[in-house]
PDB file of C-alpha atoms and ligand atoms in Angstrom:
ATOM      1  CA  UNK A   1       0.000   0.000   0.000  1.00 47.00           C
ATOM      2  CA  UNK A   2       1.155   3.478  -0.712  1.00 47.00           C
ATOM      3  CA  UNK A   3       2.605   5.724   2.303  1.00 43.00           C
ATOM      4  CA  UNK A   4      -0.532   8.613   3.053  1.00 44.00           C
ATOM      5  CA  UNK A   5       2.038  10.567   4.596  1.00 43.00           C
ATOM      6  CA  UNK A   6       3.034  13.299   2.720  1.00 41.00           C
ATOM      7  CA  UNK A   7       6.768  14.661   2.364  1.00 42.00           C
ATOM      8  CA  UNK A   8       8.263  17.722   1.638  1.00 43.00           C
ATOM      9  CA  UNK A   9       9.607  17.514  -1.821  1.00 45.00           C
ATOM     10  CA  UNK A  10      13.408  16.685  -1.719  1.00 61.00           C
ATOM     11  CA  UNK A  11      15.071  20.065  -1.667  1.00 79.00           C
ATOM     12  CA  UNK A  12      12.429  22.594  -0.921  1.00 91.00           C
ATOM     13  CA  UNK A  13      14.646  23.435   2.120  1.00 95.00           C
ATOM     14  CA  UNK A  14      18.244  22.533   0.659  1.00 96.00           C
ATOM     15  CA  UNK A  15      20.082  25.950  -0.382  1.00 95.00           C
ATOM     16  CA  UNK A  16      22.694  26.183  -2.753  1.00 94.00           C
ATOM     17  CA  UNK A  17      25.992  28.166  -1.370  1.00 95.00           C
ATOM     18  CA  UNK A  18      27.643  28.219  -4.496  1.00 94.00           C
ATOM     19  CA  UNK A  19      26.281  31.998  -5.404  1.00 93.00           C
ATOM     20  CA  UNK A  20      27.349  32.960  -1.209  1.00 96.00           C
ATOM     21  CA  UNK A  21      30.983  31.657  -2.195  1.00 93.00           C
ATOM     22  CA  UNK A  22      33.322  31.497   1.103  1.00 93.00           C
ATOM     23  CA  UNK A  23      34.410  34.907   1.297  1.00 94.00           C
ATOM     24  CA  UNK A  24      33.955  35.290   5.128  1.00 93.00           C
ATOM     25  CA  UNK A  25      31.451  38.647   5.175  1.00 92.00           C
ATOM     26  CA  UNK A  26      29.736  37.952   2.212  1.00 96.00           C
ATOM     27  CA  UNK A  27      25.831  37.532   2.293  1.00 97.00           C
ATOM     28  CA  UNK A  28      23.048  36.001   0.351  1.00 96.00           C
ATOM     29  CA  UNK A  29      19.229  36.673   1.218  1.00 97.00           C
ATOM     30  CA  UNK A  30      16.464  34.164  -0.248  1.00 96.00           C
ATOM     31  CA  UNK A  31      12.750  34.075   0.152  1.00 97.00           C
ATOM     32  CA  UNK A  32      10.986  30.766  -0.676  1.00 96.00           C
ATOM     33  CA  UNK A  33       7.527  29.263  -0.185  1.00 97.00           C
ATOM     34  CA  UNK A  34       7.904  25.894   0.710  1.00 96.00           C
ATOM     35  CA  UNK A  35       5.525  23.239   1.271  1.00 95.00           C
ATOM     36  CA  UNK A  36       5.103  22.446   4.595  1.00 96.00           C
ATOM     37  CA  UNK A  37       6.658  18.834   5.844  1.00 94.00           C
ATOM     38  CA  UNK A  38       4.805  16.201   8.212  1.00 93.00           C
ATOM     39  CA  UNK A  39       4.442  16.080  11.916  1.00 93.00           C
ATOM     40  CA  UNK A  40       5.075  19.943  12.292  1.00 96.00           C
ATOM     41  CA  UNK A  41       2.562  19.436  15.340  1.00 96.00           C
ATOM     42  CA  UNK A  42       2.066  19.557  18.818  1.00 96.00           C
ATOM     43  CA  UNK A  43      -1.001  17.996  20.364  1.00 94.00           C
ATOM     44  CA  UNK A  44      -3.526  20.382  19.732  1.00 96.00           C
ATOM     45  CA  UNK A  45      -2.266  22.189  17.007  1.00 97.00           C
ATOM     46  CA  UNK A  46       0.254  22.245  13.928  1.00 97.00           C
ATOM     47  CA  UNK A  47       0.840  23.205  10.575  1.00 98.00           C
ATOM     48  CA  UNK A  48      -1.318  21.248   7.666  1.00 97.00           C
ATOM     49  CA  UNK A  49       0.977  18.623   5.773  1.00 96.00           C
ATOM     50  CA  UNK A  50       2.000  20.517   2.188  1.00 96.00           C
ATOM     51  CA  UNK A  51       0.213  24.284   3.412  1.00 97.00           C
ATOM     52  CA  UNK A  52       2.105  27.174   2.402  1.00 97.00           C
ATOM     53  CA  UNK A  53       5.464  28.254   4.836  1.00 98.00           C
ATOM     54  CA  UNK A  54       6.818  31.545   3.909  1.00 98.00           C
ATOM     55  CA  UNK A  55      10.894  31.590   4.780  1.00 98.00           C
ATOM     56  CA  UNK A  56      13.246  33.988   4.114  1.00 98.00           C
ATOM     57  CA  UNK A  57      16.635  33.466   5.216  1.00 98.00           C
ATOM     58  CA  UNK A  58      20.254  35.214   5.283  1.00 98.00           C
ATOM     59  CA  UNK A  59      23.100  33.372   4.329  1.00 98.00           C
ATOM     60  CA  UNK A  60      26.189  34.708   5.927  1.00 98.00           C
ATOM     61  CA  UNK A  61      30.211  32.946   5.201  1.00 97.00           C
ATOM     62  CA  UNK A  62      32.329  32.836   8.240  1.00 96.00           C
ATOM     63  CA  UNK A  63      35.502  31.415   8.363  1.00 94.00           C
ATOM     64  CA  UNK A  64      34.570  28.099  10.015  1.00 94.00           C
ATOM     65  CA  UNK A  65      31.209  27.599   7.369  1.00 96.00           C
ATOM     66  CA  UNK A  66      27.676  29.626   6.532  1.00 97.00           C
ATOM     67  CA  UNK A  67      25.596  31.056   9.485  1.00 97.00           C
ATOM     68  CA  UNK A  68      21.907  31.302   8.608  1.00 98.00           C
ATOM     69  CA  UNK A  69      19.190  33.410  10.026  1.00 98.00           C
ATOM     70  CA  UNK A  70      16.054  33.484   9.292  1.00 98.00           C
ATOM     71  CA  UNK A  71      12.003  33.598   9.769  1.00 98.00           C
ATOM     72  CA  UNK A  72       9.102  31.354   8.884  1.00 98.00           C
ATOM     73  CA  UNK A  73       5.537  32.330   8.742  1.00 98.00           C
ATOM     74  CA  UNK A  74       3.250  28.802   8.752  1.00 98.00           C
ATOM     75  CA  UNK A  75       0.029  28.547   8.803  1.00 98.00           C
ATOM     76  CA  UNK A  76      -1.853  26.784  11.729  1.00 97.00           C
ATOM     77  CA  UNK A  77      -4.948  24.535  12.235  1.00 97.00           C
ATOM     78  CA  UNK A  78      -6.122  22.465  15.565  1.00 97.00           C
ATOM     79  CA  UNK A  79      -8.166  23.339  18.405  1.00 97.00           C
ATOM     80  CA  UNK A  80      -8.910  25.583  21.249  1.00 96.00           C
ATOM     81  CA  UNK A  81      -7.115  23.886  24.407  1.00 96.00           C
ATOM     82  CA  UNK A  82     -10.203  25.523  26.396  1.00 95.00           C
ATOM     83  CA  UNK A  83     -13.796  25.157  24.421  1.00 95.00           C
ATOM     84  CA  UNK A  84     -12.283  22.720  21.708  1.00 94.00           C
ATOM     85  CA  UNK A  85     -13.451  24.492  19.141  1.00 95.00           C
ATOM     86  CA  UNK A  86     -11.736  24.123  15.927  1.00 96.00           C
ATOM     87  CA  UNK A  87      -9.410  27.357  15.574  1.00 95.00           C
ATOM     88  CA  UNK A  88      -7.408  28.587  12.616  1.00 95.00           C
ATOM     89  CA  UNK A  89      -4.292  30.796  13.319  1.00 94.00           C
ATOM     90  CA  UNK A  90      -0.863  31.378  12.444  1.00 96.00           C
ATOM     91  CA  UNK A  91       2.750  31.122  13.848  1.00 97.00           C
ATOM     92  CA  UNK A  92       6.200  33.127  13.445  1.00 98.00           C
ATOM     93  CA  UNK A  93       9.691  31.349  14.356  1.00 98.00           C
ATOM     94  CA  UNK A  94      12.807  32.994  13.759  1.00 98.00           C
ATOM     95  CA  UNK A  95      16.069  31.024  13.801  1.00 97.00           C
ATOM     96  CA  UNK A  96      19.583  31.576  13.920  1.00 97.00           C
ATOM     97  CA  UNK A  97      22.257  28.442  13.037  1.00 97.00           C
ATOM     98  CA  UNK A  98      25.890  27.649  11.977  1.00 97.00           C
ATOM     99  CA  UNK A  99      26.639  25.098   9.581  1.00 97.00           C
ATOM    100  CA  UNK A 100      30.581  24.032   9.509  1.00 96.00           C
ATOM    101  CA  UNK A 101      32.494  23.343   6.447  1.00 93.00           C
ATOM    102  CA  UNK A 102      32.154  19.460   5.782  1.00 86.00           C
ATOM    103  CA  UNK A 103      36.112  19.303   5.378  1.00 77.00           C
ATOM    104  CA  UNK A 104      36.984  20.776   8.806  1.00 55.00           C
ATOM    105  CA  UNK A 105      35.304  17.534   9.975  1.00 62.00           C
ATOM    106  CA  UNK A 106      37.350  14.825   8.172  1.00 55.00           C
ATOM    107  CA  UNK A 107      40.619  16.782   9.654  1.00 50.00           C
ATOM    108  CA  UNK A 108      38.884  15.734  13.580  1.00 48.00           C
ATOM    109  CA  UNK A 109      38.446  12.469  12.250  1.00 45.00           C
ATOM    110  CA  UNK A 110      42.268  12.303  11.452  1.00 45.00           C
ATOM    111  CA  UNK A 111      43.407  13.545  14.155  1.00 44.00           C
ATOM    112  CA  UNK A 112      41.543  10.898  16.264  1.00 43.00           C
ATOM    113  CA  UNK A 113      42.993   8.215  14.970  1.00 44.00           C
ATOM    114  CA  UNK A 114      46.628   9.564  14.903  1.00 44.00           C
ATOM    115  CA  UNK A 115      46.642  11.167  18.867  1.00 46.00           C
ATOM    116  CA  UNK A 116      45.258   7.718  21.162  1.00 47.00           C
ATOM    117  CA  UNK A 117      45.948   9.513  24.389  1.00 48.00           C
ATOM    118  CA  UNK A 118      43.436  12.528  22.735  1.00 49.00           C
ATOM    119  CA  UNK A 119      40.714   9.654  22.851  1.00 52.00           C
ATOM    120  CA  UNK A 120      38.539  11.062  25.963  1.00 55.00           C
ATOM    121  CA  UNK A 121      38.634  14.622  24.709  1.00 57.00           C
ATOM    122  CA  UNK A 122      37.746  13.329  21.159  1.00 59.00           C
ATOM    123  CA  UNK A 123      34.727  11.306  22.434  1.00 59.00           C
ATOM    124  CA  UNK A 124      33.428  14.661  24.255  1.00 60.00           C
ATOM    125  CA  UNK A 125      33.616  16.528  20.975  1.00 58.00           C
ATOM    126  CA  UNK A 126      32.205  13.381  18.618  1.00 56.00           C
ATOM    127  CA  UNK A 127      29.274  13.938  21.440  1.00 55.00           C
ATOM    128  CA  UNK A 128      29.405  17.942  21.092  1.00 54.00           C
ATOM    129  CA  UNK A 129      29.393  17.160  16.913  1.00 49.00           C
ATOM    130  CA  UNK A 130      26.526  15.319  16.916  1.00 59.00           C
ATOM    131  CA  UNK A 131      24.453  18.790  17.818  1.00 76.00           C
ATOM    132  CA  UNK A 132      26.103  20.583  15.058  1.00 90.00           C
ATOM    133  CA  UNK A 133      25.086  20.654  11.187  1.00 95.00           C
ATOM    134  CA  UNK A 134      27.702  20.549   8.684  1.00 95.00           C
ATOM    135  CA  UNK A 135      26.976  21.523   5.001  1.00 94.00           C
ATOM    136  CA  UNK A 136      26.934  18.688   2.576  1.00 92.00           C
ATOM    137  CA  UNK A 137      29.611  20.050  -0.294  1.00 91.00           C
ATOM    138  CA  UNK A 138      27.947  23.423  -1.615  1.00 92.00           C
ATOM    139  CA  UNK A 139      24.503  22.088  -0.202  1.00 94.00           C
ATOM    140  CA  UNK A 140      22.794  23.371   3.185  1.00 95.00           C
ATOM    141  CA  UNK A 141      19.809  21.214   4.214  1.00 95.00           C
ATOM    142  CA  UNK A 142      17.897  24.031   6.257  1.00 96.00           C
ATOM    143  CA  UNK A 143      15.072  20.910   7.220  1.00 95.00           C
ATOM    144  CA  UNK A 144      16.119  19.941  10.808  1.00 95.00           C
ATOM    145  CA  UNK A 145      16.788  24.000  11.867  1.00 96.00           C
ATOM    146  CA  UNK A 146      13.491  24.587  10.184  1.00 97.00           C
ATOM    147  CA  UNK A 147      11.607  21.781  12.191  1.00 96.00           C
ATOM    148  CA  UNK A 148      12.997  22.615  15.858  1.00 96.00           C
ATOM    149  CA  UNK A 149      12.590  26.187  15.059  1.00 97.00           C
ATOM    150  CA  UNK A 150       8.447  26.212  13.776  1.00 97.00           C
ATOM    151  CA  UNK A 151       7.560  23.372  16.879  1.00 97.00           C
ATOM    152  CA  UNK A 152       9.592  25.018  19.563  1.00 96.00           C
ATOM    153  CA  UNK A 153       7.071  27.901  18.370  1.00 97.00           C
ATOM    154  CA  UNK A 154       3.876  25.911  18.531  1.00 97.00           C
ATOM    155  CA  UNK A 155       1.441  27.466  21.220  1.00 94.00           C
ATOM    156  CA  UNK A 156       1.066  24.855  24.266  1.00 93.00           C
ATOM    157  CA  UNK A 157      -2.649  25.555  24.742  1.00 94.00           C
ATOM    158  CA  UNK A 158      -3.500  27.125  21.799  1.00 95.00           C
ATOM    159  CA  UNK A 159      -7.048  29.668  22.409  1.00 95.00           C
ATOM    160  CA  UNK A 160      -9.904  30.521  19.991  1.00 93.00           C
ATOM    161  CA  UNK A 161      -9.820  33.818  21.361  1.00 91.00           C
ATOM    162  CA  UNK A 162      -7.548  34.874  24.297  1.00 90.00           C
ATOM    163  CA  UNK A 163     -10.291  35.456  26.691  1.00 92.00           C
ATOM    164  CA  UNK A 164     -12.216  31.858  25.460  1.00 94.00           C
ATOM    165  CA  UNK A 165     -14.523  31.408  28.318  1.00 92.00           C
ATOM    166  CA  UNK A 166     -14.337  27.160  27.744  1.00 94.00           C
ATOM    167  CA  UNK A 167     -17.388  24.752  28.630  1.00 94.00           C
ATOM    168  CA  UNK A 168     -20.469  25.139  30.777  1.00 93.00           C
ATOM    169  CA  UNK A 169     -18.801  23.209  34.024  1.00 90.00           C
ATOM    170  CA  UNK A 170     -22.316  21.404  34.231  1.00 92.00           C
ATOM    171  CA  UNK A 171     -23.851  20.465  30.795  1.00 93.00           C
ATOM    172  CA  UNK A 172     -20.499  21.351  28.292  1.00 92.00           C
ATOM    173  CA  UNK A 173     -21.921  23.872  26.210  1.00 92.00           C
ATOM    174  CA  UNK A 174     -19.664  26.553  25.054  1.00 92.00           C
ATOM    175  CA  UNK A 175     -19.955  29.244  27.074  1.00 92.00           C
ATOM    176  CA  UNK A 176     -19.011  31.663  24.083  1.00 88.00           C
ATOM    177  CA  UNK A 177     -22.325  30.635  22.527  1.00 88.00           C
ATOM    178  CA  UNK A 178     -24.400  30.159  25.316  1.00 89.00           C
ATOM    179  CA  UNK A 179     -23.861  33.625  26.356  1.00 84.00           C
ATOM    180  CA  UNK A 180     -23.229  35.563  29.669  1.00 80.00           C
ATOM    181  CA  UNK A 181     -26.776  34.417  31.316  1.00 87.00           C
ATOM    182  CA  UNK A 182     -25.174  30.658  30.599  1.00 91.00           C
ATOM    183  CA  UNK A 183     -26.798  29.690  34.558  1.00 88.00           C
ATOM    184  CA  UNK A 184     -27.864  26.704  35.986  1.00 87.00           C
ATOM    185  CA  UNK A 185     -30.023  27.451  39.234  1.00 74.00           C
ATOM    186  CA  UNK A 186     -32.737  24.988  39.599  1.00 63.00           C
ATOM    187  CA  UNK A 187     -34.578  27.595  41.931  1.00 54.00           C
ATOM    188  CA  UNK A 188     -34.983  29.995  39.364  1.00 55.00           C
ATOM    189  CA  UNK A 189     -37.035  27.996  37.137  1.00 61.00           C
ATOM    190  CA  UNK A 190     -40.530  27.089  39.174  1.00 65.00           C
ATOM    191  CA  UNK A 191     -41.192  23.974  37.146  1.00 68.00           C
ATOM    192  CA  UNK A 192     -37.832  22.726  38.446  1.00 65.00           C
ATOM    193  CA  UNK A 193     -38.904  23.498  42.245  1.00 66.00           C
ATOM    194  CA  UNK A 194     -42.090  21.553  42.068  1.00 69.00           C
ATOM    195  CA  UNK A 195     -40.475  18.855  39.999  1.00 69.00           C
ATOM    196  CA  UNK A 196     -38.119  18.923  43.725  1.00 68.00           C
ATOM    197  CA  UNK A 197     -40.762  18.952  45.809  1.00 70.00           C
ATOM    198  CA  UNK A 198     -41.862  16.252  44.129  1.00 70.00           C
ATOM    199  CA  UNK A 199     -39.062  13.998  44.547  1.00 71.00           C
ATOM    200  CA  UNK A 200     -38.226  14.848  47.967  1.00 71.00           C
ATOM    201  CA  UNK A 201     -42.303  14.064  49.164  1.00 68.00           C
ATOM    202  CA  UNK A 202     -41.768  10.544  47.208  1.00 66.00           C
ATOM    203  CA  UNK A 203     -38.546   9.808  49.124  1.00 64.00           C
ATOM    204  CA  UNK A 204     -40.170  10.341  52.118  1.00 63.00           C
ATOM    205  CA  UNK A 205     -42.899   8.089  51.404  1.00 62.00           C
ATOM    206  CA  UNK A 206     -40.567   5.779  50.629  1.00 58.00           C
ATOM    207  CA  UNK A 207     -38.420   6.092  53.581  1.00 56.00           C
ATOM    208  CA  UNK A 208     -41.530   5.490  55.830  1.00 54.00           C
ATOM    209  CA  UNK A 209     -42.323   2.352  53.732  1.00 53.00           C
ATOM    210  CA  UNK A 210     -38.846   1.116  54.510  1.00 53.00           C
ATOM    211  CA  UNK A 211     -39.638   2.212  58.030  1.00 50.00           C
ATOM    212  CA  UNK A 212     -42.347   0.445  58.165  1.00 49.00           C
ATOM    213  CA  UNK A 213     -40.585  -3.108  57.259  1.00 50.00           C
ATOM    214  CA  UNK A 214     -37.423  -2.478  59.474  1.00 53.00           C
ATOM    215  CA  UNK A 215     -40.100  -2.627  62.249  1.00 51.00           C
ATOM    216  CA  UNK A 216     -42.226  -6.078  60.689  1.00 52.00           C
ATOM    217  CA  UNK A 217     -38.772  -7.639  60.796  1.00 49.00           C
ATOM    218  CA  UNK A 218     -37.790  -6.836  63.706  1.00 44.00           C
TER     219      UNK A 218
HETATM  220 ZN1   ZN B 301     -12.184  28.407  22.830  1.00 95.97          ZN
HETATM  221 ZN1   ZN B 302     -24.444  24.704  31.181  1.00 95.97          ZN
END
């Protein structure tokens, strides 16, 4: 059977650093609309697979590789953590990352195997490098940076509206649509006070019937 879930196009969010060059100061700005990848979601809410994400990033060469900055606009769609209502919204993430030069790695990996006694410091950096994105030749695949930076944006409890006045405690209605004389006091409505009186006559009768057995058995 054929996969459902949908992924982003390879390369939507690989840049090209050719044009940037490695001149340390020189910068390259690029806009893109991208579609947006899977699982961009948090419980409640998240961006819909293949929606439109705006990104615009700055491409800047340092000596040790290309630091990119940027911002993504994506478009949101889940429910209110309060009234679950369905709820519409967007989000804005900004990000800031440095990828290395590919060939400064290969010279750690040499000097690992030449300097043994090195081994414990090497192991702490191998640990250190396995946070850090490297480009792949000219090629800088913005997709994990992208990813942390939209979910670490993601609203928590995500509101219809920020004062969203949630459920009726009692019966679950919205209290947005129910309105502010939402009440449930069974006094106020006489048909519910006889319908009481009611009840409360019939459990006397039948407490005295009970009554009346305790004493036949005894
Ligand atoms: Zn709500
Ligand atoms: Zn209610």
């Amino acid at each position: 059977m054929p996969s459902t879930r949908t992924h982003a196009p390879r390369g939507a969010l690989v840049f090209d650093m050719r044009q940037l060059g490695r001149q340390a100061g020189s910068a390259l700005t690029q806009t893109r609309i991208v579609p947006a990848p899977d699982d961009l979601r948090l419980e409640l809410i998240g961006v819909p697979v293949g929606s439109d994400v705006a990104l615009e990033v700055r491409f800047e060469a340092v000596s040790e590789g290309v630091l990119a900055t940027g911002t993504v606009i994506a478009p949101l769609a889940g429910e209110c953590a309060r009234c679950l209502a369905p709820l519409s919204s967007s989000v804005t993430a900004g990000f800031q990352e440095l990828y290395l030069y590919a060939d400064g790695r290969h010279d750690k990996h040499d000097k690992h195997d030449k300097h043994d006694k090195h081994d414990k410091h090497d192991e702490q950096e191998e640990q250190d490098a396995e946070e850090l994105y490297y480009l792949d030749g000219d090629l800088l695949d913005l997709e994990p940076v992208f990813r942390d930076a939209v979910v670490l944006a993601l609203p928590m409890s995500p509101l219809c509206q920020e004062d969203c006045p949630g459920l009726c405690a009692e019966c679950g209605a919205p209290l947005a649509d129910a309105g502010p004389g939402h009440r449930h006091e069974a006094a106020a409505d006489p048909r519910w006070a006889a319908l009481k009186q009611l009840n409360d006559t019939e459990n006397n009768h039948q407490d005295r019937r009970a009554g009346a057995i305790d004493l036949q058995e005894g």
